[in-house]
Amino acid sequence: MSKIFSVPRGTTDILPAEAPTWRLMEAIAHKILAIYGYQEIRTPFFEETALFARSLGETSDVVQKQMLNLEKEGLSLRPEGTASIVRSYIENNIDKQQPLAKLYYVGAMFRGERPQKGRLRQFHQIGVEAIGPNSSTPFLDAEVIALSVHLLEAFGLSGFKLKINSLGSSEDKKAFSGFLREKLQKHLSALCEDCQQRFERNVFRILDCKNPACRDIVKKLDIGDSHLGSSSREYFTKVKDTLKTLGVFYEVSPYLVRGLDYYTHTVFEISHEGLGSQDALGAGGRYSNLVKDLNGPPVDAIGFALGLERIILAKGQTAEVNFVDVFLVALGEAASQKLFLLLNDIRHAGISAEMSYQSNSIKNQMRLADKSKARFVLILGENELKENVVMLKNMQSGEQEKVSYDTIKEVLKKRL
Ligand code: HAM
């Protein structure tokens, strides 16, 4: 027997019963993002591998372990959106068109991870990036964070937790990594295997390792905000104060470092405890140097991305499947011919309608009508054909009435 194919591991079909939830969330996002002044941008699903390596960091887990490459071409499927948006911002001189570009994207991302609950190889993000010379203001940090919370609330989520931190400027980050190496050196052999590698490659990631032994060691380091220079600390204080005035609840977590290299200053993550180990619904932060590092203008930027699969996992499928308004039931060949034309006609009038394309028994067709959950059934038999009427049945009340064939469209429009 020939093989029955399955969906690739770590990917999912979004089935018709699930699609309405996705559509609803996307519609909510488009609306709210427009209110905050964001414009949609669509970039390719793949880019030069080097773009991701330079942006996310050669030593980041995503680049080291999770890139899905199209090897010969030197291309990779996008593991996230920020690098592509910055590439496009530079390539299209968007800085010359608007002092502060507020861009957003909705789409699939790809990471070659070991699949588990909430961790997929193809997943979807809604992300925003605010880029420009005018973007370095605590107001914008607070607004972007508040926007991520606003979106989650609008999706119907509650019970999530917002953590924020500041990594400081790139000088602060350098000093901090030196401080961490010095402190962690004597604990090196007690760290987990991953963290032993991180010690060289990306020492910050040791701070958010979930291994209990590493956690114990990290806790004892007593990390406050001592790694921040005075202007970074002042900036972060303003961000926190502004969040308070906006009524956004947060927790400051000195262990929040994020896995992508481009971050500086404010970083944040929103988690939901119902999700298990992959509990981040979304995350983001400021990236002051990325645009410049990719040979663009020296402008600052901040953004975030929310993971749609995890949001749906946390809240469940909620939107109702759209059912048809009217199901057309025909008895006999002549009636089928006539109803097929009516079907086309009432669809053009904006009414959703279905019929059985085969002239089977009335019982059979009524069963299909039931299944379609149609609000009305319209029946055309031999007698109705002769009288130029149709029988209109309200499926909720069970009431039936004869309606002139010529006025049925108007009558339906009034009833629906
Ligand atoms: P990220 O933390 O790598 O950040 O991903 C953001 C969100 O995408 C995560 O919190 C999670 O909800 C979802 N996500 C990530 N990987 C997976 C996966 N394998 N399966 C399912 N969901 C996943 C970024 O991507 C940054 N580009 C965010 C950003 C924008 N920072 C600044 N601007």
CSV table of C-alpha atoms and ligand atoms in Angstrom, one decimal:
chain,number,residue,atom,x,y,z
A,1,MET,CA,0.0,0.0,0.0
A,2,SER,CA,1.3,3.5,-0.7
A,3,LYS,CA,2.3,5.8,2.1
A,4,ILE,CA,-0.2,8.1,3.8
A,5,PHE,CA,1.6,11.4,4.2
A,6,SER,CA,1.6,13.3,7.6
A,7,VAL,CA,2.2,16.9,8.3
A,8,PRO,CA,5.9,17.5,8.9
A,9,ARG,CA,7.0,17.2,12.6
A,10,GLY,CA,6.7,20.5,14.4
A,11,THR,CA,4.2,22.0,12.0
A,12,THR,CA,0.4,21.9,12.1
A,13,ASP,CA,-2.5,22.3,9.8
A,14,ILE,CA,-4.9,25.1,10.8
A,15,LEU,CA,-8.1,23.3,10.2
A,16,PRO,CA,-11.4,24.9,9.2
A,17,ALA,CA,-12.7,24.7,12.8
A,18,GLU,CA,-9.6,26.6,14.0
A,19,ALA,CA,-9.3,29.1,11.3
A,20,PRO,CA,-12.0,31.5,12.6
A,21,THR,CA,-10.0,31.9,15.9
A,22,TRP,CA,-6.9,32.8,13.8
A,23,ARG,CA,-8.9,35.2,11.6
A,24,LEU,CA,-10.4,36.9,14.6
A,25,MET,CA,-7.1,37.4,16.3
A,26,GLU,CA,-5.5,38.8,13.1
A,27,ALA,CA,-8.5,41.1,12.6
A,28,ILE,CA,-8.1,42.4,16.2
A,29,ALA,CA,-4.4,42.9,15.7
A,30,HIS,CA,-4.8,44.8,12.4
A,31,LYS,CA,-7.3,47.1,14.1
A,32,ILE,CA,-5.3,47.8,17.2
A,33,LEU,CA,-2.0,48.2,15.4
A,34,ALA,CA,-3.6,50.8,13.1
A,35,ILE,CA,-4.9,52.7,16.2
A,36,TYR,CA,-1.3,52.9,17.5
A,37,GLY,CA,-0.1,54.1,14.1
A,38,TYR,CA,1.6,50.9,12.8
A,39,GLN,CA,1.8,50.1,9.1
A,40,GLU,CA,2.0,46.5,7.8
A,41,ILE,CA,5.1,45.3,6.1
A,42,ARG,CA,5.5,41.9,4.4
A,43,THR,CA,9.0,40.5,3.8
A,44,PRO,CA,10.1,37.2,2.2
A,45,PHE,CA,9.9,33.9,4.1
A,46,PHE,CA,13.7,33.5,3.6
A,47,GLU,CA,16.7,35.8,3.6
A,48,GLU,CA,20.5,35.4,3.3
A,49,THR,CA,21.7,33.3,6.2
A,50,ALA,CA,24.3,35.9,6.9
A,51,LEU,CA,21.6,38.5,7.7
A,52,PHE,CA,20.4,36.4,10.6
A,53,ALA,CA,23.8,35.5,11.8
A,54,ARG,CA,24.8,39.2,11.9
A,55,SER,CA,21.6,40.3,13.5
A,56,LEU,CA,20.7,37.6,16.0
A,57,GLY,CA,24.4,36.8,16.8
A,58,GLU,CA,26.7,34.1,15.4
A,59,THR,CA,26.7,32.5,18.9
A,60,SER,CA,22.9,32.7,19.7
A,61,ASP,CA,21.1,29.5,20.1
A,62,VAL,CA,18.8,30.3,17.2
A,63,VAL,CA,21.7,30.7,14.7
A,64,GLN,CA,23.8,27.9,16.2
A,65,LYS,CA,21.1,25.3,16.5
A,66,GLN,CA,17.8,26.3,15.0
A,67,MET,CA,18.2,27.7,11.5
A,68,LEU,CA,16.5,25.9,8.7
A,69,ASN,CA,18.8,26.4,5.7
A,70,LEU,CA,18.4,26.2,2.0
A,71,GLU,CA,22.0,25.2,1.9
A,72,LYS,CA,23.2,25.7,-1.7
A,73,GLU,CA,21.8,29.2,-1.9
A,74,GLY,CA,23.2,30.5,1.4
A,75,LEU,CA,19.6,31.3,2.4
A,76,SER,CA,17.6,30.4,5.5
A,77,LEU,CA,14.0,30.4,6.4
A,78,ARG,CA,13.3,33.4,8.7
A,79,PRO,CA,13.5,32.4,12.4
A,80,GLU,CA,12.0,35.8,13.4
A,81,GLY,CA,11.0,39.0,11.9
A,82,THR,CA,13.2,41.8,13.2
A,83,ALA,CA,16.3,41.1,11.0
A,84,SER,CA,14.2,41.1,7.8
A,85,ILE,CA,12.4,44.3,8.8
A,86,VAL,CA,15.6,46.1,9.5
A,87,ARG,CA,17.1,44.8,6.2
A,88,SER,CA,14.0,46.2,4.4
A,89,TYR,CA,14.1,49.5,6.3
A,90,ILE,CA,17.7,50.1,5.2
A,91,GLU,CA,17.3,48.8,1.6
A,92,ASN,CA,14.2,50.9,1.0
A,93,ASN,CA,15.5,54.1,2.7
A,94,ILE,CA,12.5,54.1,5.0
A,95,ASP,CA,14.3,56.5,7.3
A,96,LYS,CA,14.1,59.2,4.5
A,97,GLN,CA,10.3,58.7,4.3
A,98,GLN,CA,9.3,58.9,8.0
A,99,PRO,CA,11.2,60.0,11.1
A,100,LEU,CA,9.7,57.2,13.1
A,101,ALA,CA,8.8,54.1,11.1
A,102,LYS,CA,6.2,52.1,13.0
A,103,LEU,CA,6.0,48.7,11.2
A,104,TYR,CA,4.2,45.5,11.9
A,105,TYR,CA,4.1,42.0,10.5
A,106,VAL,CA,1.9,38.9,10.8
A,107,GLY,CA,3.3,35.6,9.5
A,108,ALA,CA,5.0,32.3,9.8
A,109,MET,CA,8.5,31.9,11.3
A,110,PHE,CA,10.7,28.8,11.2
A,111,ARG,CA,13.1,27.3,13.7
A,112,GLY,CA,14.6,23.8,13.5
A,113,GLU,CA,13.9,23.1,17.1
A,114,ARG,CA,13.0,19.8,18.8
A,115,PRO,CA,9.2,20.0,18.8
A,116,GLN,CA,7.3,20.0,22.0
A,117,LYS,CA,4.2,21.6,23.5
A,118,GLY,CA,4.3,25.3,22.4
A,119,ARG,CA,7.5,24.8,20.5
A,120,LEU,CA,7.1,24.3,16.8
A,121,ARG,CA,9.3,24.4,13.7
A,122,GLN,CA,6.8,26.5,11.9
A,123,PHE,CA,4.9,29.0,14.1
A,124,HIS,CA,3.3,32.4,13.7
A,125,GLN,CA,4.2,35.8,15.1
A,126,ILE,CA,2.5,39.2,15.2
A,127,GLY,CA,5.4,41.6,15.6
A,128,VAL,CA,6.1,45.3,15.7
A,129,GLU,CA,9.2,47.3,15.1
A,130,ALA,CA,9.4,51.1,15.8
A,131,ILE,CA,12.6,52.3,14.1
A,132,GLY,CA,14.0,55.8,13.6
A,133,PRO,CA,16.1,58.7,15.0
A,134,ASN,CA,13.2,59.7,17.1
A,135,SER,CA,12.7,56.3,18.7
A,136,SER,CA,15.0,56.6,21.6
A,137,THR,CA,12.6,57.8,24.2
A,138,PRO,CA,11.3,56.0,27.4
A,139,PHE,CA,7.7,57.0,26.2
A,140,LEU,CA,8.2,54.6,23.2
A,141,ASP,CA,9.5,51.8,25.4
A,142,ALA,CA,6.5,52.1,27.6
A,143,GLU,CA,4.1,52.5,24.7
A,144,VAL,CA,5.5,49.4,22.9
A,145,ILE,CA,5.3,47.3,26.1
A,146,ALA,CA,1.7,48.6,26.8
A,147,LEU,CA,0.8,47.8,23.2
A,148,SER,CA,1.8,44.1,23.7
A,149,VAL,CA,-0.3,43.9,26.8
A,150,HIS,CA,-3.2,45.7,25.0
A,151,LEU,CA,-3.1,43.1,22.2
A,152,LEU,CA,-3.1,40.2,24.6
A,153,GLU,CA,-6.0,41.6,26.5
A,154,ALA,CA,-7.9,42.2,23.3
A,155,PHE,CA,-7.4,38.6,22.3
A,156,GLY,CA,-9.2,37.7,25.5
A,157,LEU,CA,-6.2,36.6,27.6
A,158,SER,CA,-5.7,37.2,31.3
A,159,GLY,CA,-3.4,35.8,33.9
A,160,PHE,CA,-0.2,36.6,32.1
A,161,LYS,CA,2.9,38.1,33.7
A,162,LEU,CA,5.1,40.9,32.3
A,163,LYS,CA,8.8,40.9,33.2
A,164,ILE,CA,11.1,43.7,32.3
A,165,ASN,CA,14.8,44.4,32.6
A,166,SER,CA,17.5,46.6,31.2
A,167,LEU,CA,20.7,45.3,29.7
A,168,GLY,CA,22.1,48.8,29.4
A,169,SER,CA,24.1,50.2,26.5
A,170,SER,CA,26.6,48.1,24.5
A,171,GLU,CA,29.3,49.4,26.8
A,172,ASP,CA,27.3,48.4,29.9
A,173,LYS,CA,26.7,45.0,28.3
A,174,LYS,CA,30.5,44.5,27.7
A,175,ALA,CA,31.2,45.4,31.3
A,176,PHE,CA,28.4,43.1,32.5
A,177,SER,CA,29.7,40.1,30.5
A,178,GLY,CA,33.1,40.6,32.0
A,179,PHE,CA,31.6,40.8,35.5
A,180,LEU,CA,29.6,37.6,34.9
A,181,ARG,CA,32.6,35.7,33.6
A,182,GLU,CA,34.7,36.7,36.6
A,183,LYS,CA,32.0,35.7,39.0
A,184,LEU,CA,31.0,32.5,37.3
A,185,GLN,CA,34.6,31.2,36.6
A,186,LYS,CA,34.8,29.5,39.9
A,187,HIS,CA,31.4,27.7,39.4
A,188,LEU,CA,32.1,26.6,35.8
A,189,SER,CA,32.3,22.9,36.5
A,190,ALA,CA,29.0,23.0,38.4
A,191,LEU,CA,27.1,24.6,35.5
A,192,CYS,CA,25.1,22.4,33.1
A,193,GLU,CA,26.8,21.4,29.8
A,194,ASP,CA,24.9,24.1,27.8
A,195,CYS,CA,25.9,26.8,30.2
A,196,GLN,CA,29.6,25.7,30.1
A,197,GLN,CA,29.4,26.5,26.4
A,198,ARG,CA,27.4,29.7,27.0
A,199,PHE,CA,30.2,30.9,29.3
A,200,GLU,CA,32.4,31.4,26.3
A,201,ARG,CA,29.8,32.1,23.6
A,202,ASN,CA,27.0,34.0,25.3
A,203,VAL,CA,27.5,34.4,29.1
A,204,PHE,CA,24.2,36.3,29.6
A,205,ARG,CA,22.2,33.2,28.7
A,206,ILE,CA,23.4,31.5,31.9
A,207,LEU,CA,21.2,33.9,33.8
A,208,ASP,CA,18.0,32.5,32.3
A,209,CYS,CA,19.0,28.8,32.3
A,210,LYS,CA,16.2,26.7,33.7
A,211,ASN,CA,18.5,24.0,35.1
A,212,PRO,CA,18.1,24.1,39.0
A,213,ALA,CA,21.9,23.8,39.6
A,214,CYS,CA,22.6,26.8,37.3
A,215,ARG,CA,19.7,28.7,38.9
A,216,ASP,CA,21.1,28.3,42.4
A,217,ILE,CA,24.5,29.6,41.3
A,218,VAL,CA,23.0,32.5,39.5
A,219,LYS,CA,20.8,33.5,42.4
A,220,LYS,CA,23.9,33.8,44.6
A,221,LEU,CA,25.5,36.3,42.2
A,222,ASP,CA,23.1,38.9,43.6
A,223,ILE,CA,22.6,40.8,40.3
A,224,GLY,CA,20.9,44.1,40.8
A,225,ASP,CA,21.2,46.9,38.4
A,226,SER,CA,24.9,47.5,39.2
A,227,HIS,CA,25.9,46.7,35.6
A,228,LEU,CA,24.0,49.8,34.3
A,229,GLY,CA,25.8,53.1,33.8
A,230,SER,CA,24.1,56.2,35.2
A,231,SER,CA,22.4,57.3,32.0
A,232,SER,CA,21.1,53.7,31.3
A,233,ARG,CA,19.8,53.5,34.8
A,234,GLU,CA,18.1,56.8,34.5
A,235,TYR,CA,16.5,55.8,31.2
A,236,PHE,CA,15.2,52.5,32.7
A,237,THR,CA,13.7,54.4,35.7
A,238,LYS,CA,11.8,56.6,33.3
A,239,VAL,CA,10.5,53.5,31.4
A,240,LYS,CA,9.3,52.0,34.7
A,241,ASP,CA,7.7,55.2,35.8
A,242,THR,CA,5.9,55.7,32.5
A,243,LEU,CA,4.6,52.1,32.7
A,244,LYS,CA,3.2,52.8,36.1
A,245,THR,CA,1.4,55.9,34.9
A,246,LEU,CA,-0.1,53.8,32.1
A,247,GLY,CA,-1.3,51.3,34.7
A,248,VAL,CA,0.8,48.5,33.2
A,249,PHE,CA,1.8,45.9,35.9
A,250,TYR,CA,5.3,44.5,35.6
A,251,GLU,CA,7.9,42.8,37.6
A,252,VAL,CA,11.6,43.7,37.2
A,253,SER,CA,13.7,40.6,36.6
A,254,PRO,CA,17.5,41.0,36.6
A,255,TYR,CA,17.7,37.5,35.1
A,256,LEU,CA,15.8,38.4,32.0
A,257,VAL,CA,18.4,38.6,29.3
A,258,ARG,CA,16.8,37.3,26.0
A,259,GLY,CA,18.4,34.9,23.6
A,260,LEU,CA,19.1,37.3,20.7
A,261,ASP,CA,22.3,39.4,20.6
A,262,TYR,CA,20.8,42.6,19.2
A,263,TYR,CA,19.1,43.8,22.4
A,264,THR,CA,20.3,46.8,24.4
A,265,HIS,CA,18.6,48.7,27.3
A,266,THR,CA,14.9,47.7,27.8
A,267,VAL,CA,14.0,44.0,27.3
A,268,PHE,CA,10.7,42.4,28.3
A,269,GLU,CA,8.9,39.1,28.2
A,270,ILE,CA,5.3,38.1,28.8
A,271,SER,CA,4.6,34.6,30.2
A,272,HIS,CA,1.6,32.5,31.0
A,273,GLU,CA,1.9,29.8,33.6
A,274,GLY,CA,-0.7,27.5,31.9
A,275,LEU,CA,1.8,26.8,29.2
A,276,GLY,CA,4.4,24.7,30.9
A,277,SER,CA,8.1,25.0,30.1
A,278,GLN,CA,7.6,27.0,26.8
A,279,ASP,CA,5.7,29.7,28.7
A,280,ALA,CA,6.6,32.9,26.8
A,281,LEU,CA,3.6,34.4,24.9
A,282,GLY,CA,5.8,37.1,23.5
A,283,ALA,CA,8.9,39.1,24.0
A,284,GLY,CA,10.9,42.1,22.8
A,285,GLY,CA,13.1,45.0,23.6
A,286,ARG,CA,15.2,47.8,22.3
A,287,TYR,CA,18.0,47.3,19.8
A,288,SER,CA,20.0,50.5,19.6
A,289,ASN,CA,22.8,49.3,17.3
A,290,LEU,CA,21.4,46.8,14.9
A,291,VAL,CA,20.4,49.2,12.1
A,292,LYS,CA,23.8,50.8,12.2
A,293,ASP,CA,25.6,47.4,12.4
A,294,LEU,CA,23.8,46.3,9.2
A,295,ASN,CA,25.2,49.4,7.5
A,296,GLY,CA,22.1,51.5,7.9
A,297,PRO,CA,21.7,54.9,9.4
A,298,PRO,CA,22.6,55.3,13.2
A,299,VAL,CA,19.0,55.0,14.4
A,300,ASP,CA,17.5,53.3,17.4
A,301,ALA,CA,14.7,50.8,17.4
A,302,ILE,CA,12.4,48.8,19.7
A,303,GLY,CA,9.9,46.0,19.0
A,304,PHE,CA,8.3,42.8,20.1
A,305,ALA,CA,6.7,39.6,18.7
A,306,LEU,CA,3.9,37.6,20.1
A,307,GLY,CA,3.6,33.9,19.4
A,308,LEU,CA,0.1,33.1,18.1
A,309,GLU,CA,0.1,29.3,18.7
A,310,ARG,CA,1.0,29.9,22.4
A,311,ILE,CA,-1.6,32.5,22.7
A,312,ILE,CA,-4.2,30.1,21.4
A,313,LEU,CA,-2.9,27.3,23.7
A,314,ALA,CA,-3.3,29.7,26.7
A,315,LYS,CA,-6.8,30.9,25.9
A,316,GLY,CA,-8.3,28.0,23.8
A,317,GLN,CA,-10.1,28.2,20.5
A,318,THR,CA,-12.9,30.7,20.9
A,319,ALA,CA,-14.3,32.0,17.6
A,320,GLU,CA,-17.3,30.4,16.2
A,321,VAL,CA,-17.2,28.7,12.8
A,322,ASN,CA,-19.2,30.7,10.3
A,323,PHE,CA,-22.2,28.7,9.1
A,324,VAL,CA,-24.2,29.4,6.0
A,325,ASP,CA,-27.3,31.6,6.0
A,326,VAL,CA,-29.4,29.6,3.6
A,327,PHE,CA,-29.5,26.0,2.3
A,328,LEU,CA,-31.3,25.4,-0.9
A,329,VAL,CA,-33.2,22.2,-1.4
A,330,ALA,CA,-34.5,21.2,-4.8
A,331,LEU,CA,-36.8,18.4,-5.8
A,332,GLY,CA,-36.3,17.3,-9.4
A,333,GLU,CA,-34.1,18.3,-12.3
A,334,ALA,CA,-35.9,21.5,-13.3
A,335,ALA,CA,-36.0,22.8,-9.7
A,336,SER,CA,-32.2,22.0,-9.3
A,337,GLN,CA,-31.5,24.0,-12.5
A,338,LYS,CA,-33.5,27.0,-11.2
A,339,LEU,CA,-32.0,26.8,-7.6
A,340,PHE,CA,-28.5,26.6,-8.9
A,341,LEU,CA,-29.0,30.0,-10.6
A,342,LEU,CA,-30.7,31.4,-7.5
A,343,LEU,CA,-27.7,30.2,-5.5
A,344,ASN,CA,-25.4,32.3,-7.6
A,345,ASP,CA,-27.8,35.2,-7.5
A,346,ILE,CA,-28.2,35.3,-3.7
A,347,ARG,CA,-24.4,34.9,-3.1
A,348,HIS,CA,-23.9,38.0,-5.3
A,349,ALA,CA,-26.4,39.7,-3.0
A,350,GLY,CA,-24.0,39.0,-0.1
A,351,ILE,CA,-25.9,36.1,1.4
A,352,SER,CA,-23.9,32.9,2.2
A,353,ALA,CA,-25.7,29.9,0.6
A,354,GLU,CA,-25.2,26.3,-0.1
A,355,MET,CA,-27.0,23.5,-1.9
A,356,SER,CA,-26.5,19.8,-2.6
A,357,TYR,CA,-25.2,19.6,-6.1
A,358,GLN,CA,-26.9,16.2,-6.6
A,359,SER,CA,-30.6,15.8,-6.9
A,360,ASN,CA,-31.0,13.3,-4.1
A,361,SER,CA,-34.0,12.8,-1.8
A,362,ILE,CA,-35.5,15.6,0.2
A,363,LYS,CA,-34.6,13.7,3.4
A,364,ASN,CA,-31.0,13.6,2.3
A,365,GLN,CA,-30.9,17.2,1.5
A,366,MET,CA,-32.6,18.3,4.7
A,367,ARG,CA,-29.9,16.3,6.6
A,368,LEU,CA,-27.2,18.3,4.8
A,369,ALA,CA,-29.1,21.5,5.6
A,370,ASP,CA,-29.1,20.5,9.3
A,371,LYS,CA,-25.4,19.8,9.2
A,372,SER,CA,-24.7,23.1,7.5
A,373,LYS,CA,-26.4,24.8,10.5
A,374,ALA,CA,-28.2,27.1,8.0
A,375,ARG,CA,-30.6,29.6,9.6
A,376,PHE,CA,-33.1,29.2,6.7
A,377,VAL,CA,-33.9,26.4,4.2
A,378,LEU,CA,-35.4,27.3,0.9
A,379,ILE,CA,-37.3,24.5,-0.8
A,380,LEU,CA,-38.3,24.3,-4.4
A,381,GLY,CA,-40.5,21.3,-5.5
A,382,GLU,CA,-42.8,20.7,-8.5
A,383,ASN,CA,-45.8,22.6,-7.0
A,384,GLU,CA,-43.7,25.6,-6.0
A,385,LEU,CA,-42.2,25.6,-9.5
A,386,LYS,CA,-45.6,25.8,-11.0
A,387,GLU,CA,-46.7,28.6,-8.7
A,388,ASN,CA,-43.4,30.5,-9.1
A,389,VAL,CA,-42.9,30.5,-5.3
A,390,VAL,CA,-40.4,28.9,-2.9
A,391,MET,CA,-41.0,27.5,0.6
A,392,LEU,CA,-38.9,29.3,3.2
A,393,LYS,CA,-38.3,27.4,6.4
A,394,ASN,CA,-36.9,29.1,9.5
A,395,MET,CA,-34.8,26.4,11.0
A,396,GLN,CA,-34.9,27.8,14.5
A,397,SER,CA,-38.7,28.3,14.9
A,398,GLY,CA,-39.6,25.6,12.3
A,399,GLU,CA,-42.1,28.1,10.7
A,400,GLN,CA,-42.7,27.7,7.0
A,401,GLU,CA,-44.0,30.3,4.5
A,402,LYS,CA,-44.5,30.6,0.8
A,403,VAL,CA,-42.6,33.4,-0.8
A,404,SER,CA,-42.8,34.6,-4.3
A,405,TYR,CA,-39.7,33.5,-6.2
A,406,ASP,CA,-39.2,37.1,-7.6
A,407,THR,CA,-39.0,38.6,-4.1
A,408,ILE,CA,-37.0,35.9,-2.2
A,409,LYS,CA,-33.7,37.8,-2.3
A,410,GLU,CA,-35.3,40.9,-0.7
A,411,VAL,CA,-37.2,38.8,1.9
A,412,LEU,CA,-34.0,36.9,2.8
A,413,LYS,CA,-32.0,40.1,3.2
A,414,LYS,CA,-34.7,41.4,5.6
A,415,ARG,CA,-34.8,38.2,7.7
A,416,LEU,CA,-31.0,37.7,8.0
B,1,HAM,P1,11.5,35.5,20.4
B,1,HAM,O1,11.5,35.6,21.9
B,1,HAM,O2,12.5,34.7,19.8
B,1,HAM,O3,11.7,37.0,19.9
B,1,HAM,O4,10.1,35.1,19.9
B,1,HAM,C1,8.9,35.8,20.3
B,1,HAM,C2,7.8,34.8,20.6
B,1,HAM,O5,7.6,33.9,19.5
B,1,HAM,C3,8.0,33.9,21.7
B,1,HAM,O6,7.7,34.6,23.0
B,1,HAM,C4,7.0,32.8,21.5
B,1,HAM,O7,5.7,33.1,21.9
B,1,HAM,C5,7.1,32.7,19.9
B,1,HAM,N1,8.0,31.6,19.5
B,1,HAM,C6,9.3,31.6,19.4
B,1,HAM,N2,9.8,30.4,19.0
B,1,HAM,C7,8.8,29.6,18.9
B,1,HAM,C8,8.6,28.2,18.6
B,1,HAM,N3,9.6,27.5,18.2
B,1,HAM,N4,7.3,27.7,18.6
B,1,HAM,C9,6.3,28.5,18.9
B,1,HAM,N5,6.4,29.8,19.2
B,1,HAM,C10,7.6,30.4,19.3
B,1,HAM,C11,11.7,37.4,18.6
B,1,HAM,O8,11.4,36.6,17.7
B,1,HAM,C12,12.1,38.8,18.4
B,1,HAM,N6,12.2,39.0,16.9
B,1,HAM,C13,11.1,39.7,19.0
B,1,HAM,C14,11.4,41.2,18.8
B,1,HAM,C15,10.9,42.0,17.9
B,1,HAM,N7,12.3,41.9,19.4
B,1,HAM,C16,12.4,43.1,18.9
B,1,HAM,N8,11.5,43.2,18.0
